[in-house]
Every structure is written in structure tokens, then in C-alpha cells.
Coordinates of C-alpha atoms and ligand atoms in Angstrom, one line a residue:
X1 CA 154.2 47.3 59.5
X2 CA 152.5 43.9 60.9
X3 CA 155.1 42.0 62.6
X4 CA 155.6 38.2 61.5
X5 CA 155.5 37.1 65.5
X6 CA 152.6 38.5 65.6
X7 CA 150.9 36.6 62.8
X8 CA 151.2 33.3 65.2
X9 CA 149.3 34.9 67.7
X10 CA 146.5 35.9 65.0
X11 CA 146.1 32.5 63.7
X12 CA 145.9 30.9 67.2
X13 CA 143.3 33.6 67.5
X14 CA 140.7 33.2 65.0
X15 CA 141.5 29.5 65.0
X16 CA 140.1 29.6 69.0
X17 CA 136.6 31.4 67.7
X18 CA 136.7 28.4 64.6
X19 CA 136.8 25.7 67.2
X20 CA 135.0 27.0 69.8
X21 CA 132.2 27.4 66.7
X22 CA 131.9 24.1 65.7
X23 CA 131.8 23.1 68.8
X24 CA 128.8 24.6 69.9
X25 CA 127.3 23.9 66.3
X26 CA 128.3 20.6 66.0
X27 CA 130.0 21.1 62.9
X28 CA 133.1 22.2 60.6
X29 CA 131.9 25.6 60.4
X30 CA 134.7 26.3 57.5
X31 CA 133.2 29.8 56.2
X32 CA 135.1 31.7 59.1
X33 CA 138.4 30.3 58.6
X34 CA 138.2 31.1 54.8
X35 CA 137.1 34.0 55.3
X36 CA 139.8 35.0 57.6
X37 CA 142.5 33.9 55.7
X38 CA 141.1 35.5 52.7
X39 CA 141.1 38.9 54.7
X40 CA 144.1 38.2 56.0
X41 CA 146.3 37.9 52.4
X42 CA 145.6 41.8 51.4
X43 CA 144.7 43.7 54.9
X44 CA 142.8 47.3 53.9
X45 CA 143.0 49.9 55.8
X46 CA 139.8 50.0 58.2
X47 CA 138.8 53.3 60.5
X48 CA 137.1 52.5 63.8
X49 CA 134.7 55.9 64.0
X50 CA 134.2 55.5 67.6
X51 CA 137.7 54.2 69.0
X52 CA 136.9 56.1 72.3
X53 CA 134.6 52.7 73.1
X54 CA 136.4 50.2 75.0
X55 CA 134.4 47.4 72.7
X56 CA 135.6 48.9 69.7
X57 CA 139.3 49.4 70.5
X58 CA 139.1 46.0 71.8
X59 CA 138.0 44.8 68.3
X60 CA 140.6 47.1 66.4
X61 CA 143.8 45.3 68.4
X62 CA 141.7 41.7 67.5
X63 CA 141.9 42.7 63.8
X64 CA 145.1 44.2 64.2
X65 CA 147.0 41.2 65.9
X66 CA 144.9 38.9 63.5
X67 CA 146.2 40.8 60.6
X68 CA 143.3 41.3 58.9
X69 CA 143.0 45.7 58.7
X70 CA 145.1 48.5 59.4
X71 CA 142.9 50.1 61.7
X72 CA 142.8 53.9 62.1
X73 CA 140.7 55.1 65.1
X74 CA 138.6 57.8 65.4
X75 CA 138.2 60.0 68.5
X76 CA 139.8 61.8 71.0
X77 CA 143.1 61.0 71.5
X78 CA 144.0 61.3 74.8
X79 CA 140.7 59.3 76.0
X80 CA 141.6 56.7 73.8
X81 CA 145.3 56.6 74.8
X82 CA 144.1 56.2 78.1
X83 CA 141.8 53.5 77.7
X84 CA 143.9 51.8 75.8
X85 CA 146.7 51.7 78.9
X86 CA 144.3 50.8 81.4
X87 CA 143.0 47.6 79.2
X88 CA 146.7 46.8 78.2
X89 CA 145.6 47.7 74.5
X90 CA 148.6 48.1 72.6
X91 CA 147.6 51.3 69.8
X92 CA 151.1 51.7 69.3
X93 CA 150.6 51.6 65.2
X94 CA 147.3 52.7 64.6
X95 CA 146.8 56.1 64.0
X96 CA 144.4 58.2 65.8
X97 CA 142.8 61.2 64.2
X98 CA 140.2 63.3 66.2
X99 CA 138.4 65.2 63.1
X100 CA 137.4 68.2 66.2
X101 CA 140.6 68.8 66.5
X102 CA 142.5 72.1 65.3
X103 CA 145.4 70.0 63.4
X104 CA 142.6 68.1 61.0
X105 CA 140.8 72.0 60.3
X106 CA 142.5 72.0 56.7
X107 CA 140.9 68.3 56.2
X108 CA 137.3 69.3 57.5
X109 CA 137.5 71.8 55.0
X110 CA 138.2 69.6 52.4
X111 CA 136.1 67.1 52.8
X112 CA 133.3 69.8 53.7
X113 CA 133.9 70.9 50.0
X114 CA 133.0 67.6 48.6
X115 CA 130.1 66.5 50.9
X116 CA 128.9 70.2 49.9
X117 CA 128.9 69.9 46.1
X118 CA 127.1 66.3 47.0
X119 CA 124.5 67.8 49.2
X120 CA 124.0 71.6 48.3
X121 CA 120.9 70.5 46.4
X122 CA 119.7 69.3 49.7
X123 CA 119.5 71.7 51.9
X124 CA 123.2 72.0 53.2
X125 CA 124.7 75.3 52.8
X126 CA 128.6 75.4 52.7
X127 CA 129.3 76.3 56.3
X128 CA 126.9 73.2 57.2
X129 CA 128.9 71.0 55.2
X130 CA 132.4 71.7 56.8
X131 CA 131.1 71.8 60.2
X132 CA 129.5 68.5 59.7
X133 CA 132.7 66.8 59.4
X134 CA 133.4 67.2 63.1
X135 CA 131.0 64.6 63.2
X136 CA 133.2 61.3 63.3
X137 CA 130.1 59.1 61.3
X138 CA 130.8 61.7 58.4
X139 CA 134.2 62.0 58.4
X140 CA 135.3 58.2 58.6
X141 CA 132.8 57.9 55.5
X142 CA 134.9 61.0 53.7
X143 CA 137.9 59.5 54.2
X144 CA 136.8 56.3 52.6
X145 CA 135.0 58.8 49.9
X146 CA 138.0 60.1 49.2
X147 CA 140.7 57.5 49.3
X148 CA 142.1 58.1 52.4
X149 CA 140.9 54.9 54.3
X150 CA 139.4 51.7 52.4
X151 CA 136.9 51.0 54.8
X152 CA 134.8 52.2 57.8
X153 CA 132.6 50.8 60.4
X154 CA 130.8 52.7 62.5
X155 CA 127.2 52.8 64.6
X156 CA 128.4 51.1 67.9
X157 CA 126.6 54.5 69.9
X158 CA 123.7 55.4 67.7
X159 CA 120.5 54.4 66.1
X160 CA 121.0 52.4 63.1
X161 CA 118.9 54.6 60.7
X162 CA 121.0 57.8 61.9
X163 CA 124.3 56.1 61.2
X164 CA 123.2 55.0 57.9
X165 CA 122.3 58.6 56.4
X166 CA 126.0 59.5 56.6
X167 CA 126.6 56.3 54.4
X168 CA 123.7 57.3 52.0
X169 CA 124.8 60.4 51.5
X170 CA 128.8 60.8 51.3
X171 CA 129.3 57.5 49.2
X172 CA 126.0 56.5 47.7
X173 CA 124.6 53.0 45.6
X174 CA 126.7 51.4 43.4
X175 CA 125.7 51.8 40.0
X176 CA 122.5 50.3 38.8
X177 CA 121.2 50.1 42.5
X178 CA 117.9 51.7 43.4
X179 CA 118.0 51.2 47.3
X180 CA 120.5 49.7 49.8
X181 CA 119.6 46.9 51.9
X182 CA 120.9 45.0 55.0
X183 CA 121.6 41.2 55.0
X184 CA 122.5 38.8 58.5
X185 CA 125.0 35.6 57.9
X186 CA 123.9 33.3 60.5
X187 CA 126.6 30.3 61.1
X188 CA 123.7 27.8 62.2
X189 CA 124.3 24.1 62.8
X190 CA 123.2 23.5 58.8
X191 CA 126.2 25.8 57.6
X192 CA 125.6 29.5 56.8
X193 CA 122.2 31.1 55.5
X194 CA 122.0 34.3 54.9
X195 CA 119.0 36.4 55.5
X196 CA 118.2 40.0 53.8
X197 CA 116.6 42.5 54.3
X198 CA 116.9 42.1 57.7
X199 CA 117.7 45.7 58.3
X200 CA 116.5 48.6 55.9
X201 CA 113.5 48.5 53.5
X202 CA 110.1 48.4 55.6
X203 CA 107.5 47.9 52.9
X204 CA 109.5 46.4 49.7
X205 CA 107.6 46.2 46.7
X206 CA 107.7 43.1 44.6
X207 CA 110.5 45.4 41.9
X208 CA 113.0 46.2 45.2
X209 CA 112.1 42.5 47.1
X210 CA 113.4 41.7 43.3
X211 CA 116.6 43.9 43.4
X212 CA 117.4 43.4 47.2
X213 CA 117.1 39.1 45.7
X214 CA 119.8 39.8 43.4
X215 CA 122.1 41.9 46.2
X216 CA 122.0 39.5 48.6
X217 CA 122.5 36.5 46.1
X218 CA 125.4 38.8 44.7
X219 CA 126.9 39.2 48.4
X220 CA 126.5 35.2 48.7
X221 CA 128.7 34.2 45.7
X222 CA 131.1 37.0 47.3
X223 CA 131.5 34.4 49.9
X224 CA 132.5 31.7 47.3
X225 CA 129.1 30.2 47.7
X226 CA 126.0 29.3 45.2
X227 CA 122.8 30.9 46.6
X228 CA 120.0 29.0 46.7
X229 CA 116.9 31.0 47.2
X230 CA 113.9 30.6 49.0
X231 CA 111.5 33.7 49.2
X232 CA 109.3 33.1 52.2
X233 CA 105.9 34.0 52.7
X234 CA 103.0 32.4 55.1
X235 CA 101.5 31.5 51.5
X236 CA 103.0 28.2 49.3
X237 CA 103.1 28.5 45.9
X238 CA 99.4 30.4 45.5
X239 CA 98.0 28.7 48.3
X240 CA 96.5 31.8 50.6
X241 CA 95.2 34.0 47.3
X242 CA 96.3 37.5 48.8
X243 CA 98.3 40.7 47.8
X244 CA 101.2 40.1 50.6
X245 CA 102.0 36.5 49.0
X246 CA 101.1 37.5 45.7
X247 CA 104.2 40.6 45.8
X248 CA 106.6 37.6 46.7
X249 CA 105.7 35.4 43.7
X250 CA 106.0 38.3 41.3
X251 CA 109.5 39.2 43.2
X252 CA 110.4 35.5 42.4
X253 CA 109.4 36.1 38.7
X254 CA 111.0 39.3 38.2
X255 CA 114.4 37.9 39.6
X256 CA 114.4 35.1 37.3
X257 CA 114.0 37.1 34.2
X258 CA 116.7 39.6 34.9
X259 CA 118.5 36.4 36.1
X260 CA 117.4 32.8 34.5
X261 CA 120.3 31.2 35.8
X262 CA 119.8 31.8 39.6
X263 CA 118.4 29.0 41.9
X264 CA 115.2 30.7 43.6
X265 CA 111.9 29.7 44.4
X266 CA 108.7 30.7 46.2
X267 CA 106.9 32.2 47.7
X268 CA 106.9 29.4 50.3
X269 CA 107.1 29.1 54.3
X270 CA 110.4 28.5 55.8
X271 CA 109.5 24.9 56.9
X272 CA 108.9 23.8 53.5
X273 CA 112.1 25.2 52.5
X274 CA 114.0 23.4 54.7
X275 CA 111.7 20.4 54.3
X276 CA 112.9 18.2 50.8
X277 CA 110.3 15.4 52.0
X278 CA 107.4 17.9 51.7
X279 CA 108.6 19.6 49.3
X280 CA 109.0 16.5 47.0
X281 CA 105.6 15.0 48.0
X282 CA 103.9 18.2 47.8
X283 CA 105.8 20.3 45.3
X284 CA 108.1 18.3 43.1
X285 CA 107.6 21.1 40.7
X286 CA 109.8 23.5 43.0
X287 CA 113.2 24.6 41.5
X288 CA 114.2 24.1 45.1
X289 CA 114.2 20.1 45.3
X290 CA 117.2 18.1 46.5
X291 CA 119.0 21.7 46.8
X292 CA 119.9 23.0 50.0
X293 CA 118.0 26.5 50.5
X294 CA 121.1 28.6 52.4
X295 CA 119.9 32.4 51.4
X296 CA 116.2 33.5 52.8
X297 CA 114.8 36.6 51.3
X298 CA 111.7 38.2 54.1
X299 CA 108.7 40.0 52.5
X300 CA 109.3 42.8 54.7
X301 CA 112.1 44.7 57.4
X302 CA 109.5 42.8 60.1
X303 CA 109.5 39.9 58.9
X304 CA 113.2 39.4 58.6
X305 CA 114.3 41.4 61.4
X306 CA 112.6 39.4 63.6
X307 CA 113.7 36.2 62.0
X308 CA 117.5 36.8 62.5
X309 CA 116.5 38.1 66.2
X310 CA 114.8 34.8 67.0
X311 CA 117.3 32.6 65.0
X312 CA 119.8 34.4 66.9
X313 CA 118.8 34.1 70.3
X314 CA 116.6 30.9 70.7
X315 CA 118.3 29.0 68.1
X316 CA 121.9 29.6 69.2
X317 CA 123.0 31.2 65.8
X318 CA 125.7 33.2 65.5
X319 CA 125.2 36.3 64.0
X320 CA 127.4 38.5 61.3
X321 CA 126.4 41.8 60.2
X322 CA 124.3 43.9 59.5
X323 CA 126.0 43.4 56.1
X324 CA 125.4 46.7 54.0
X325 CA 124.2 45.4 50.5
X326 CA 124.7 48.4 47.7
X327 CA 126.8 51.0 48.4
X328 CA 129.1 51.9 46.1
X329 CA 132.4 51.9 48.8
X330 CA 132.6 49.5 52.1
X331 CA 131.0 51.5 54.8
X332 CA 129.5 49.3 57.6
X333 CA 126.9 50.2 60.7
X334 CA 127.2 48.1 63.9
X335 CA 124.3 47.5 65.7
X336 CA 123.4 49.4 68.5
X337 CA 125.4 48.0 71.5
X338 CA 127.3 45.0 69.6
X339 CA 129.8 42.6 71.0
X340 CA 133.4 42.5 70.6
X341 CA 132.7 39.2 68.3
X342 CA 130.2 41.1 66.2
X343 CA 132.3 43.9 65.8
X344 CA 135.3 42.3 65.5
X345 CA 133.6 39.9 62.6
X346 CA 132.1 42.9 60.8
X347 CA 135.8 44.7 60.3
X348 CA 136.4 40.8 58.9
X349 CA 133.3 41.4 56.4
X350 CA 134.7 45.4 55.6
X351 CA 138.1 44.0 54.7
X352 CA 136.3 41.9 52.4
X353 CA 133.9 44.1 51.2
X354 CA 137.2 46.7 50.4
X355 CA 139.1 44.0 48.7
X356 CA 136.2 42.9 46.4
X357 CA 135.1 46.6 45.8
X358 CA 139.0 47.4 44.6
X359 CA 139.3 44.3 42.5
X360 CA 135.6 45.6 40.7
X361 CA 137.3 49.1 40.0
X362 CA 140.7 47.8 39.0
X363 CA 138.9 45.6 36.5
X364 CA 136.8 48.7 35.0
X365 CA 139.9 50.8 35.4
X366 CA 141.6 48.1 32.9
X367 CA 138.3 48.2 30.5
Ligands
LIG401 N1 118.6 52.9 49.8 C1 119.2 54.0 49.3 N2 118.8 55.2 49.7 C2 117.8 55.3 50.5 C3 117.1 54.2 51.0 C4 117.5 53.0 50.7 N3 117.0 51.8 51.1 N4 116.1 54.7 51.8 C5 116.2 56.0 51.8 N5 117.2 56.4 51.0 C6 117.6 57.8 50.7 C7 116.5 58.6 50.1 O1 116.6 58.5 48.7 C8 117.0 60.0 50.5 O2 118.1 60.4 49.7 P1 118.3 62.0 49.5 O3 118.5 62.6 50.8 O4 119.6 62.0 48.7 O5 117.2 62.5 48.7 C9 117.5 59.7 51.9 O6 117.9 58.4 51.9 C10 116.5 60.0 53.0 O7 115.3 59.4 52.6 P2 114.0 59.3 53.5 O8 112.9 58.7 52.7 O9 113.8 60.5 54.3 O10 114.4 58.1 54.4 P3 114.8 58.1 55.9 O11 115.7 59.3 56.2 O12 113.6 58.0 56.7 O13 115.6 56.8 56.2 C11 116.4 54.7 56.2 C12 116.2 56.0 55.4 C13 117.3 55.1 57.4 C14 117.2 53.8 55.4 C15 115.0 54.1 56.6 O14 114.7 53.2 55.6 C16 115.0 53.3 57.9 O15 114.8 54.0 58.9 N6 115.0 52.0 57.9 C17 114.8 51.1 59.0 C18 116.0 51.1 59.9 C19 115.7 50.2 61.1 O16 115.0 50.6 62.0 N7 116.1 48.9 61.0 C20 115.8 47.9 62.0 C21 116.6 47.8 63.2 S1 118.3 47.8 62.9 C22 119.1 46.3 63.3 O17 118.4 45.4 63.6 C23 120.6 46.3 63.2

């Protein structure tokens, strides 16, 4: 059990990160607080698949102390003891679980059941399937397949597309979805925007750009927050005739029929959509005017990947996520080499994720 003292020292945590924010933003960068105090009011249970990284442990005491998961590391335990004494980490109540070890054989085998009825169609033979859960990427995702753990975030160590497989195949889209897709929150100094797909899909077509619109606008109001959509191309409103600006358009069209009440427009260039002069003067037409654009949706995994890159880095944003849009339980990837702050924000955005997901299935359970 989370001890009430150390709630204090939680608060006085995240509250530091909050101020030290808006500081450098210039601005009451509320999102972060909410978010954390949302997390904070039902804590899920979180595993760290690569506890034996002194970035990640670090980030499991952070949401530990700050109340926000029950984290359950994933590892070797004796390395991971050890670090944790040397960097005054106190692990004293989160569980550790190395899925190599002899003790968790019964629970490879189990899991290697399922993840073999899943994948024996796909070229995994039974023996595959149990040995693959030695693998600590699988077996975190397992154990949230299975009701064992609520969450998972893993990917600190490894390319992002090989830690995603693990997610695509043990747990899967949530229904209705055709293909997952990753979004970035950016805290800028005009509040959050959110930017998708920043991660997955390289070549949409104007039917996914369509159905990765509607995730990321569905993540958005997750967040308490209207989306207002621009879909950006180099092209504004027909103005360069050609098949790349052309896909956007129909993207634009295709969302608002399966969603007429959704704010979106485009395609347009960023500048325009952050521009109400021009767009006024130029295109008082736009479903955009006098709203203030806060999701961005990229033509392509260039596009936006080296959008949120540039944001990041030259324009002094603060970045969250990847955010996994589509998957049917919370399963998260870090990017390769993440910060403690990154990786302590995306256990934030699992918690989340895992308490949104359970309210969802509680409310079809009651159907
Ligand atoms: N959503 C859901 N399922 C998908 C998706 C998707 N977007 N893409 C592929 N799949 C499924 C396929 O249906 C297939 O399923 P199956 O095995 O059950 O039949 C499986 O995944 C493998 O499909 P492949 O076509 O072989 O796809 P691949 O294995 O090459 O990779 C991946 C899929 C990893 C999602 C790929 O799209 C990719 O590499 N994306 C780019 C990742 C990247 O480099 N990102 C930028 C840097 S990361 C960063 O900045 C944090």
C-alpha cells in the first residue's frame, strides 16, 4: 500500500515539473496537473519491462512516490536490486519478476498457450510460443493480455518498430480499428497540440489518414479537450492541384461524414492554421476561423515525425509520447533512449490509457 506521507512528497513532485513548465513556456500549462491528479485518484498497476535500466527504475520510484501506478518491474532481480541500492532507489514494494527465471516456468507456459492459439496461424509453432515469453517485451504485454497487470511500457532499449510487433500481436486493435497509429502531445507556449501519426503509418491513404483523424481526435477529448483539426499539406484548400494534397482533402471529407460534428479542416499549411488573420482574409469559408487549431494531423510518418522532432528541439516543446492510438489494452513504446521526464510522463499517459480502457469495458460489461 501507498503511504499517505508519501503523497506530500508526490504532489510537491509533479507540482516542481508544473512550475518549472510554465516557466519556461510562459504560461499556466494546466494539462499536466490535471492530468496527474486524474492519474493519481485510481493508480493501475503499470510493469516497467526493462527495470534493469537505471532511467527506467528512476521513472518507476517517480510514479511510485507520485502515486500515480503500482509499478511491477521486469528483469533480473539481483541487477535490479543492486542498482536500485547504489542510486538510493527505494523498490521495497514493487514486485520484480524475471520471466527467464525457473520460478515464472509454469507462467511462460501459460502465457505461451495463449500467444500460440493467437499466432499458430502465423508461423509460430507451440514450442516458439512458450519460449518467446522469456522475452520481457512479450511477457509484460501477456500479463496485461491476461489481466495480470493493467498496463505496460516498454521500448527504452530497442527499435521502435521491433517493440511494437509484441503489442500488435499479443493484444491487437480495438474493435473497429484497421491500423494503430502513434500521436506526440507537445506542451508548447500556445497550450497543447497534439500531432499524429508521428510514429507508425509511412504512406497513409486518404481512408487510414481518415481513421488515424478520428483516433487522434478520440485520444484528444480523452484529455477533456475539443479537437480542432487542421490537416496539413504544402497545398491550401486546392491550391497546388496534385495527388499528395488531393489524398488530404478526401481524408478531410471522409472524416466528416463518418463524423459531421467534428471541428476539421484542410488540407492547408501549418502557418495558415495558426494564422486567423489569413485565414479570415483569405479563407473565411474555413470551418477553422476564430477556432484555435490544437490537433495536427501529417500526410505522412515523414512529414509528422519530423515535425514533432523540430517542434521539439528548436521550438523548446516539450514532448509526451509516443502515444499508442488503437490498441485494444494500454501497452506503450518509449522511444529509443528516452529521458526520465519522458518516461516518467508516458507511465502518466498508461495510467490513463488503463483507466479509460476499464471504464469502456465496465460500461459494455453493464450493456
Ligand atoms: N496497425 C496495426 N497492425 C499493423 C500495422 C498498423 N499500423 N502495421 C502493420 N500491422 C500488422 C500487420 O497487419 C501484420 O499483422 P499479422 O502479423 O498479424 O499479419 C504485422 O503487423 C506485421 O505486418 P508488416 O506489414 O510486416 O509490418 P512490419 O512488421 O514491417 O511493421 C510497423 C509494422 C512496425 C508498425 C511498421 O509500420 C513500421 O516500421 N513503422 C515505422 C516505425 C518507425 O520507424 N517510426 C518512426 C521512428 S519512431 C519514433 O520517432 C518514436
Amino acid at each position: 500500500a501507498i503511504e499517505s506521507g508519501v503523497a506530500q512528497k508526490m504532489i510537491t513532485n509533479w507540482e516542481t515539473y508544473a512550475i518549472e513548465l510554465d516557466k519556461r513556456l510562459g504560461l499556466d500549462n494546466q494539462l499536466m496537473r490535471v492530468l496527474g491528479a486524474k492519474a493519481r485518484r485510481n493508480p493501475k498497476r503499470l510493469v516497467f519491462a526493462e527495470a534493469d535500466n537505471i532511467k527506467i527504475l528512476k521513472s518507476a520510484q517517480i510514479a511510485y512516490d507520485e502515486r500515480i501506478a503500482y509499478p511491477i518491474l521486469l528483469g533480473d532481480e539481483k541487477a535490479i536490486r543492486q542498482m536500485a541500492l547504489d542510486n538510493s532507489i527505494d523498490i521495497d514494494d514493487m514486485p520484480i519478476i524475471d520471466p527467464r527465471n525457473d520460478e515464472y516456468e509454469e507462467k511462460r507456459k501459460q502465457y505461451g498457450e495463449l500467444f500460440f492459439k493467437k499466432r499458430q496461424r502465423k508461423g509460430v509453432n507451440q514450442y516458439e510460443a512458450t519460449k518467446m515469453m522469456k522475452d520481457r517485451t512479450y511477457f509484460g504485454c501477456m500479463m496485461v493480455e491476461n489481466g495480470d497487470a493493467d498496463a505496460v511500457i516498454s521500448g527504452l532499449t530497442r527499435n521502435y518498430a521491433d517493440a511494437i510487433r509484441p503489442a500488435l500481436q499479443v493484444i491487437g486493435m480495438e474493435e473497429g480499428v484497421k491500423k494503430i497509429a502513434g500521436m506526440y502531445m507537445l506542451l508548447t507556449k500556445r497550450g497543447p497540440l497534439f500531432l499524429a501519426d508521428t510514429t507508425v503509418n509511412l504512406n497513409p491513404t486518404a481512408e487510414e489518414l481518415a481513421d488515424i483523424t478520428l483516433l487522434a481526435a478520440k485520444e484528444v477529448r480523452s484529455f477533456n479537450l475539443m479537437p480542432r483539426i487542421a490537416m496539413l499539406s504544402y497545398s491550401n484548400f486546392g491550391s497546388s492541384d496534385t495527388p499528395e494534397a488531393r489524398l488530404v482533402a478526401q481524408a478531410k471529407d471522409i472524416v466528416k461524414q463518418k463524423d459531421p460534428t467534428i471541428i476539421i479542416d484542410g488540407e492547408m499549411q501549418p502557418n495558415i492554421a495558426f494564422n486567423q488573420e489569413i485565414l479570415r482574409d483569405n479563407y473565411p469559408f474555413s470551418e477553422l476561423v476564430d477556432q484555435e487549431v490544437n490537433t495536427l494531423i501529417f500526410p505522412n510518418l515523414a512529414a509528422g515525425n519530423i515535425a514533432y522532432n523540430l517542434m521539439k528541439e528548436i521550438g523548446g516543446a516539450d514532448a509526451v509520447g509516443p502515444i499508442l492510438l488503437g490498441l485494444k489494452k494500454p501497452v506503450h513504446v518509449l522511444q529509443l533512449g528516452s529521458s526520465v521526464r519522458s518516461i516518467t510522463n508516458m507511465a502518466l499517459i498508461a495510467v490513463i490509457d488503463a483507466q479509460l480502457k476499464c471504464e469502456n469495458s465496465n460500461q459494455e460489461s453493464a450493456k
